[in-house]
Amino acid sequence: MSTENKPGGPAPTAQPPRMPERAHPVTLREVAEAAGVSTATVSLVVNKKKSARIAEETRQRVKDAIRTLGYRPNALAKTLVSGTSKFIGLVADGVATTPFAGQIIHGAQDEAWKHGYALLIANTEGNGELEQDAIKMMLEYKVRGILYSTWFHRQTEIPEPLREAEFVLVNCFSDEPGTRAVVPDEVQGGRSATEILLRNGHRRIAFINATIPAPAKDGRLAGYREALEDAGVAFDPGLVMEAYPDQEGGHGATAELLKRDVTAVYCYNDRMAMGLYDGLRERGLSIPDDMAVVGFDNQEVIAAHLRPPLSTVSLPHYELGAAGVRTLLGIDAATDGAAKIHCPPVERASVRAQARA
């Protein structure tokens, strides 16, 4: 005999009531029947037609039926009626696989949610055929618009299918008139990096620029020159060097840098500064006592974890994504040419004040 049937045996375990399984999604008609109204009335409530003359008690009855039955509106049907969806597309050539540039997606996604949109993301890794297919697919889904982004700041060609949608270029730009774009303010960023050193009393400041032509190369040099001019320090072309923009480039530039009789150096990016750290230490020099160092990008995996932590300037990837969405939706007014997003300075222990001569 089972112990459950014996006197004093364990009581049967109570099972929670099971909701009947549905073989199909809840329909508008089922909601109407549950609320005791017409399907037209349910449709007006679902679509939030506040101008419709429906008693508040009836609206509430429909809402209660929707909640009880678990009804979900058909987004595809609404898209067919309105001609647009609640999706924003984002097509990128490598943002999703680049740790710090991935913040573009984060910023765009957060901003899209604020305004009732979801993000459709396609990461193409520079594959032109995949890029074309991704844009066409987004057009088929009738996205509200498309953000087209590159993982580093550069001029770009506009893919032909992109012209069929509203679009905004993010972290890239085009010389075509009327094209909306948001890019980092490289000149302001270069000025801010140099000003960190100037504020701390340095006047002999070298700049190790990149060898690769890019808007960042020109803009960061222009900002360096502007900051010196504003501080009354004469620009010395002999203090501007070039190196490949990675750790090996920074390391290799150390010997030439030390011939320049400088107290501080501003590096094109954080990876270059990381290599310079190694080169200076190998020569028995201390940062910031013997040389103050500033980078650019604020790659957290590098800048915050160097010893000492690196003063730098942030590339505003999160804000680029957010500003792209706001520009697409018309919340931020379009400007002539690309809108420039502020690059905030981040001061850490690689710079210290020195007495001015």
Short mmCIF file of C-alpha atoms in Angstrom, two decimals:
data_model
loop_
_atom_site.label_atom_id
_atom_site.label_comp_id
_atom_site.label_asym_id
_atom_site.label_seq_id
_atom_site.Cartn_x
_atom_site.Cartn_y
_atom_site.Cartn_z
CA MET A 1 0.00 0.00 0.00
CA SER A 2 1.26 3.49 -0.80
CA THR A 3 2.38 5.49 2.23
CA GLU A 4 0.24 8.40 1.04
CA ASN A 5 -2.87 6.34 1.87
CA LYS A 6 -1.71 5.24 5.30
CA PRO A 7 -2.92 7.07 8.37
CA GLY A 8 -0.21 9.43 9.52
CA GLY A 9 1.64 9.21 6.17
CA PRO A 10 2.83 12.34 4.39
CA ALA A 11 0.08 14.51 2.99
CA PRO A 12 -0.20 14.76 -0.78
CA THR A 13 1.73 17.72 -2.21
CA ALA A 14 -0.63 20.44 -3.41
CA GLN A 15 -0.16 21.21 -7.10
CA PRO A 16 -0.75 24.77 -8.33
CA PRO A 17 -3.61 25.09 -10.79
CA ARG A 18 -2.38 24.95 -14.38
CA MET A 19 -3.49 27.53 -16.88
CA PRO A 20 -4.85 25.95 -20.03
CA GLU A 21 -2.30 25.97 -22.82
CA ARG A 22 -3.27 27.95 -25.89
CA ALA A 23 -2.65 26.60 -29.34
CA HIS A 24 -2.66 30.13 -30.80
CA PRO A 25 -2.04 33.74 -29.72
CA VAL A 26 -4.94 35.60 -28.14
CA THR A 27 -6.97 37.37 -30.82
CA LEU A 28 -8.66 40.76 -30.87
CA ARG A 29 -12.03 38.98 -31.09
CA GLU A 30 -11.33 37.00 -27.88
CA VAL A 31 -10.53 40.22 -26.03
CA ALA A 32 -13.72 41.80 -27.37
CA GLU A 33 -15.82 38.82 -26.20
CA ALA A 34 -14.21 38.87 -22.74
CA ALA A 35 -14.82 42.61 -22.37
CA GLY A 36 -18.30 42.53 -23.90
CA VAL A 37 -17.48 45.08 -26.59
CA SER A 38 -16.87 45.16 -30.35
CA THR A 39 -13.51 44.40 -31.95
CA ALA A 40 -13.49 47.99 -33.23
CA THR A 41 -13.63 49.27 -29.64
CA VAL A 42 -10.75 46.99 -28.62
CA SER A 43 -8.73 48.24 -31.59
CA LEU A 44 -9.29 51.86 -30.58
CA VAL A 45 -8.16 51.13 -27.01
CA VAL A 46 -5.11 49.10 -28.13
CA ASN A 47 -4.02 51.87 -30.48
CA LYS A 48 -4.55 54.48 -27.74
CA LYS A 49 -6.98 56.58 -29.76
CA LYS A 50 -7.76 59.06 -27.01
CA SER A 51 -10.04 61.04 -29.34
CA ALA A 52 -12.40 58.04 -29.62
CA ARG A 53 -15.61 58.52 -27.62
CA ILE A 54 -15.30 55.50 -25.32
CA ALA A 55 -16.42 55.61 -21.71
CA GLU A 56 -13.58 55.31 -19.21
CA GLU A 57 -15.27 52.29 -17.60
CA THR A 58 -15.33 50.55 -21.00
CA ARG A 59 -11.67 51.39 -21.64
CA GLN A 60 -10.75 49.90 -18.29
CA ARG A 61 -12.79 46.75 -18.99
CA VAL A 62 -10.90 46.27 -22.26
CA LYS A 63 -7.54 46.85 -20.54
CA ASP A 64 -8.44 44.29 -17.85
CA ALA A 65 -9.34 41.72 -20.53
CA ILE A 66 -6.06 42.39 -22.36
CA ARG A 67 -4.09 41.87 -19.17
CA THR A 68 -6.01 38.76 -18.10
CA LEU A 69 -5.80 37.04 -21.48
CA GLY A 70 -2.23 38.15 -22.21
CA TYR A 71 -3.12 39.76 -25.54
CA ARG A 72 -0.21 41.21 -27.57
CA PRO A 73 -0.86 43.59 -30.47
CA ASN A 74 0.39 42.49 -33.89
CA ALA A 75 3.36 44.77 -34.51
CA LEU A 76 3.60 43.67 -38.16
CA ALA A 77 -0.01 44.67 -38.81
CA LYS A 78 0.58 48.06 -37.21
CA THR A 79 3.68 48.50 -39.38
CA LEU A 80 1.68 47.77 -42.53
CA VAL A 81 -0.89 50.38 -41.55
CA SER A 82 1.56 53.11 -40.47
CA GLY A 83 4.28 52.43 -43.07
CA THR A 84 7.00 52.42 -40.43
CA SER A 85 8.01 50.27 -37.47
CA LYS A 86 9.36 50.84 -33.98
CA PHE A 87 12.81 49.64 -35.06
CA ILE A 88 15.93 51.67 -35.75
CA GLY A 89 18.65 49.95 -37.75
CA LEU A 90 22.36 50.12 -36.96
CA VAL A 91 24.82 48.88 -39.57
CA ALA A 92 28.47 48.81 -38.46
CA ASP A 93 31.72 47.54 -39.95
CA GLY A 94 33.23 46.33 -36.69
CA VAL A 95 31.78 48.24 -33.74
CA ALA A 96 30.31 45.16 -32.07
CA THR A 97 33.68 43.38 -31.98
CA THR A 98 35.73 46.39 -30.86
CA PRO A 99 35.52 46.67 -27.06
CA PHE A 100 35.61 50.43 -26.61
CA ALA A 101 33.78 51.28 -29.86
CA GLY A 102 31.00 48.88 -28.84
CA GLN A 103 29.77 51.71 -26.62
CA ILE A 104 28.26 53.20 -29.80
CA ILE A 105 25.73 50.35 -29.76
CA HIS A 106 25.13 50.82 -26.02
CA GLY A 107 24.46 54.54 -26.43
CA ALA A 108 22.21 54.07 -29.46
CA GLN A 109 20.25 51.30 -27.75
CA ASP A 110 19.67 53.29 -24.55
CA GLU A 111 18.55 56.37 -26.48
CA ALA A 112 16.30 54.35 -28.79
CA TRP A 113 14.54 52.75 -25.78
CA LYS A 114 13.90 56.20 -24.29
CA HIS A 115 11.82 57.06 -27.34
CA GLY A 116 10.01 53.74 -27.71
CA TYR A 117 12.24 52.14 -30.34
CA ALA A 118 14.29 48.94 -30.44
CA LEU A 119 17.59 48.53 -32.28
CA LEU A 120 18.23 46.10 -35.14
CA ILE A 121 22.02 45.57 -35.34
CA ALA A 122 24.10 44.22 -38.21
CA ASN A 123 27.86 43.89 -37.76
CA THR A 124 29.35 43.42 -41.23
CA GLU A 125 33.11 43.26 -40.52
CA GLY A 126 33.63 45.34 -43.67
CA ASN A 127 31.95 42.78 -45.96
CA GLY A 128 30.31 44.90 -48.68
CA GLU A 129 27.87 42.22 -49.82
CA LEU A 130 26.73 41.55 -46.26
CA GLU A 131 26.37 45.28 -45.68
CA GLN A 132 24.08 45.65 -48.72
CA ASP A 133 21.97 42.67 -47.63
CA ALA A 134 21.68 44.01 -44.07
CA ILE A 135 20.45 47.41 -45.23
CA LYS A 136 17.92 45.82 -47.61
CA MET A 137 16.62 43.58 -44.83
CA MET A 138 16.16 46.59 -42.57
CA LEU A 139 14.27 48.40 -45.32
CA GLU A 140 11.97 45.38 -45.63
CA TYR A 141 11.28 45.66 -41.90
CA LYS A 142 10.38 49.32 -42.53
CA VAL A 143 12.78 50.65 -39.91
CA ARG A 144 12.30 54.24 -38.78
CA GLY A 145 15.80 54.97 -40.05
CA ILE A 146 19.35 53.60 -40.09
CA LEU A 147 22.53 54.55 -38.26
CA TYR A 148 25.59 53.73 -40.38
CA SER A 149 28.74 53.48 -38.29
CA THR A 150 32.43 52.75 -38.65
CA TRP A 151 34.69 51.64 -35.83
CA PHE A 152 37.20 54.44 -36.42
CA HIS A 153 36.55 58.03 -37.47
CA ARG A 154 36.88 58.39 -41.24
CA GLN A 155 35.28 59.62 -44.43
CA THR A 156 33.02 57.03 -46.03
CA GLU A 157 31.09 56.27 -49.18
CA ILE A 158 27.33 56.01 -48.71
CA PRO A 159 26.04 52.55 -49.74
CA GLU A 160 23.39 52.90 -52.42
CA PRO A 161 20.57 51.05 -50.55
CA LEU A 162 21.09 53.40 -47.58
CA ARG A 163 19.73 56.27 -49.67
CA GLU A 164 16.29 54.62 -49.60
CA ALA A 165 15.97 55.33 -45.88
CA GLU A 166 16.48 58.19 -43.48
CA PHE A 167 20.01 57.72 -42.19
CA VAL A 168 22.68 59.28 -40.00
CA LEU A 169 26.40 58.55 -40.25
CA VAL A 170 27.99 57.80 -36.86
CA ASN A 171 31.75 58.12 -36.28
CA CYS A 172 32.13 58.74 -40.02
CA PHE A 173 31.14 61.42 -42.50
CA SER A 174 30.58 62.14 -46.18
CA ASP A 175 31.29 65.22 -48.27
CA GLU A 176 27.87 64.93 -49.91
CA PRO A 177 25.78 68.04 -49.14
CA GLY A 178 22.91 67.54 -46.71
CA THR A 179 24.27 64.31 -45.20
CA ARG A 180 23.67 64.10 -41.46
CA ALA A 181 26.57 62.81 -39.37
CA VAL A 182 27.93 62.82 -35.80
CA VAL A 183 31.68 62.53 -35.20
CA PRO A 184 34.13 63.11 -32.33
CA ASP A 185 35.52 66.64 -32.04
CA GLU A 186 39.15 65.69 -32.67
CA VAL A 187 40.40 69.29 -32.55
CA GLN A 188 38.79 69.94 -29.18
CA GLY A 189 40.11 66.58 -27.93
CA GLY A 190 43.68 67.43 -28.99
CA ARG A 191 43.38 70.81 -27.34
CA SER A 192 42.08 69.27 -24.09
CA ALA A 193 44.92 66.71 -24.02
CA THR A 194 47.54 69.44 -24.41
CA GLU A 195 45.83 71.69 -21.86
CA ILE A 196 46.20 68.98 -19.18
CA LEU A 197 49.96 69.38 -19.55
CA LEU A 198 49.90 73.17 -19.87
CA ARG A 199 47.81 73.56 -16.70
CA ASN A 200 50.43 71.58 -14.83
CA GLY A 201 53.21 73.98 -15.82
CA HIS A 202 54.73 72.12 -18.78
CA ARG A 203 55.95 74.21 -21.70
CA ARG A 204 58.24 71.83 -23.60
CA ILE A 205 55.57 69.42 -24.80
CA ALA A 206 56.14 66.88 -27.56
CA PHE A 207 53.37 65.35 -29.65
CA ILE A 208 53.78 61.85 -31.09
CA ASN A 209 51.28 61.73 -33.94
CA ALA A 210 50.20 58.79 -36.10
CA THR A 211 51.72 57.88 -39.44
CA ILE A 212 48.35 56.84 -40.94
CA PRO A 213 46.34 59.64 -42.63
CA ALA A 214 43.01 60.14 -40.85
CA PRO A 215 40.78 62.95 -39.54
CA ALA A 216 42.07 62.11 -36.05
CA LYS A 217 45.68 62.69 -37.11
CA ASP A 218 44.95 66.15 -38.52
CA GLY A 219 42.46 67.17 -35.84
CA ARG A 220 44.56 66.15 -32.84
CA LEU A 221 47.56 68.02 -34.21
CA ALA A 222 45.42 71.11 -34.84
CA GLY A 223 44.15 70.96 -31.24
CA TYR A 224 47.72 70.67 -29.93
CA ARG A 225 48.72 73.80 -31.87
CA GLU A 226 45.63 75.73 -30.73
CA ALA A 227 46.30 74.95 -27.06
CA LEU A 228 49.92 76.07 -27.31
CA GLU A 229 48.91 79.29 -29.06
CA ASP A 230 46.24 80.07 -26.46
CA ALA A 231 48.83 79.58 -23.71
CA GLY A 232 51.38 81.83 -25.44
CA VAL A 233 53.76 78.94 -26.18
CA ALA A 234 55.39 79.04 -29.60
CA PHE A 235 54.72 76.01 -31.78
CA ASP A 236 57.96 74.11 -32.47
CA PRO A 237 57.61 71.66 -35.41
CA GLY A 238 60.67 69.86 -34.07
CA LEU A 239 58.60 68.63 -31.13
CA VAL A 240 56.12 66.83 -33.41
CA MET A 241 57.04 63.24 -34.22
CA GLU A 242 55.24 60.40 -35.98
CA ALA A 243 55.02 56.72 -35.12
CA TYR A 244 52.77 53.81 -35.94
CA PRO A 245 49.73 54.17 -33.60
CA ASP A 246 50.24 51.07 -31.47
CA GLN A 247 52.34 49.87 -28.55
CA GLU A 248 55.38 49.07 -30.68
CA GLY A 249 55.20 52.51 -32.29
CA GLY A 250 55.21 54.24 -28.91
CA HIS A 251 58.05 52.09 -27.63
CA GLY A 252 60.11 52.74 -30.74
CA ALA A 253 59.64 56.51 -30.48
CA THR A 254 61.18 56.72 -27.00
CA ALA A 255 64.80 57.28 -28.09
CA GLU A 256 63.90 60.11 -30.47
CA LEU A 257 61.61 61.69 -27.89
CA LEU A 258 64.42 61.89 -25.34
CA LYS A 259 66.56 63.87 -27.80
CA ARG A 260 63.94 66.65 -27.84
CA ASP A 261 64.59 68.02 -24.31
CA VAL A 262 60.94 67.92 -23.27
CA THR A 263 59.23 67.47 -19.90
CA ALA A 264 55.94 66.14 -21.24
CA VAL A 265 54.49 64.23 -24.18
CA TYR A 266 51.02 63.91 -25.66
CA CYS A 267 50.51 60.66 -27.57
CA TYR A 268 48.09 60.12 -30.46
CA ASN A 269 46.42 57.25 -28.59
CA ASP A 270 46.59 55.16 -25.41
CA ARG A 271 48.23 52.18 -27.08
CA MET A 272 51.11 54.39 -28.17
CA ALA A 273 51.38 55.78 -24.63
CA MET A 274 51.51 52.23 -23.24
CA GLY A 275 54.56 51.46 -25.41
CA LEU A 276 56.17 54.73 -24.37
CA TYR A 277 55.73 53.77 -20.70
CA ASP A 278 57.83 50.66 -21.34
CA GLY A 279 60.48 52.60 -23.26
CA LEU A 280 60.88 55.20 -20.51
CA ARG A 281 61.07 52.58 -17.75
CA GLU A 282 63.75 50.64 -19.65
CA ARG A 283 65.86 53.79 -19.48
CA GLY A 284 65.32 54.21 -15.75
CA LEU A 285 62.93 57.14 -16.12
CA SER A 286 59.87 57.71 -13.97
CA ILE A 287 56.36 58.83 -14.95
CA PRO A 288 55.40 61.55 -14.09
CA ASP A 289 58.56 62.70 -12.30
CA ASP A 290 60.85 62.58 -15.33
CA MET A 291 58.21 62.71 -18.05
CA ALA A 292 54.50 63.55 -17.93
CA VAL A 293 52.43 61.51 -20.40
CA VAL A 294 48.93 62.03 -21.85
CA GLY A 295 47.14 59.68 -24.25
CA PHE A 296 43.92 59.76 -26.25
CA ASP A 297 40.90 57.39 -26.50
CA ASN A 298 40.49 56.41 -22.81
CA GLN A 299 40.52 52.69 -23.53
CA GLU A 300 39.66 51.55 -20.01
CA VAL A 301 41.51 48.23 -20.37
CA ILE A 302 44.67 50.26 -20.97
CA ALA A 303 44.48 53.78 -19.53
CA ALA A 304 43.01 53.08 -16.10
CA HIS A 305 45.27 50.08 -15.47
CA LEU A 306 48.69 51.41 -16.41
CA ARG A 307 51.00 52.29 -13.53
CA PRO A 308 50.62 55.15 -12.97
CA PRO A 309 47.12 55.39 -14.50
CA LEU A 310 47.19 57.37 -17.73
CA SER A 311 45.74 60.85 -18.18
CA THR A 312 43.89 60.85 -21.48
CA VAL A 313 40.91 62.12 -23.46
CA SER A 314 37.79 60.00 -24.02
CA LEU A 315 36.48 59.17 -27.44
CA PRO A 316 32.75 59.70 -26.75
CA HIS A 317 31.48 56.46 -28.30
CA TYR A 318 28.42 56.15 -26.05
CA GLU A 319 27.36 59.71 -26.78
CA LEU A 320 28.00 59.23 -30.52
CA GLY A 321 25.46 56.41 -30.56
CA ALA A 322 22.94 58.37 -28.50
CA ALA A 323 23.40 61.53 -30.58
CA GLY A 324 22.95 59.49 -33.76
CA VAL A 325 19.51 58.34 -32.59
CA ARG A 326 18.50 61.85 -31.49
CA THR A 327 19.58 63.27 -34.84
CA LEU A 328 17.69 60.56 -36.73
CA LEU A 329 14.50 61.25 -34.77
CA GLY A 330 14.86 65.03 -35.21
CA ILE A 331 15.38 65.63 -31.48
CA ASP A 332 18.84 67.13 -32.12
CA ALA A 333 18.80 69.67 -34.92
CA ALA A 334 20.93 68.78 -37.94
CA THR A 335 23.95 71.04 -38.49
CA ASP A 336 25.84 72.05 -41.60
CA GLY A 337 28.40 69.30 -41.99
CA ALA A 338 29.00 66.73 -39.26
CA ALA A 339 27.93 67.50 -35.69
CA LYS A 340 30.99 67.31 -33.44
CA ILE A 341 30.68 65.54 -30.09
CA HIS A 342 32.80 66.73 -27.15
CA CYS A 343 35.74 64.52 -26.12
CA PRO A 344 36.05 64.84 -22.30
CA PRO A 345 39.51 64.89 -20.68
CA VAL A 346 40.24 62.30 -17.97
CA GLU A 347 43.03 63.33 -15.62
CA ARG A 348 44.98 60.63 -13.78
CA ALA A 349 48.36 60.23 -12.14
CA SER A 350 50.62 60.29 -15.25
CA VAL A 351 50.81 64.09 -15.02
CA ARG A 352 51.82 66.18 -12.05
CA ALA A 353 52.35 69.89 -11.60
CA GLN A 354 55.83 71.28 -12.11
CA ALA A 355 57.18 74.73 -11.34
CA ARG A 356 57.06 77.09 -14.27
CA ALA A 357 60.34 78.54 -15.49
#
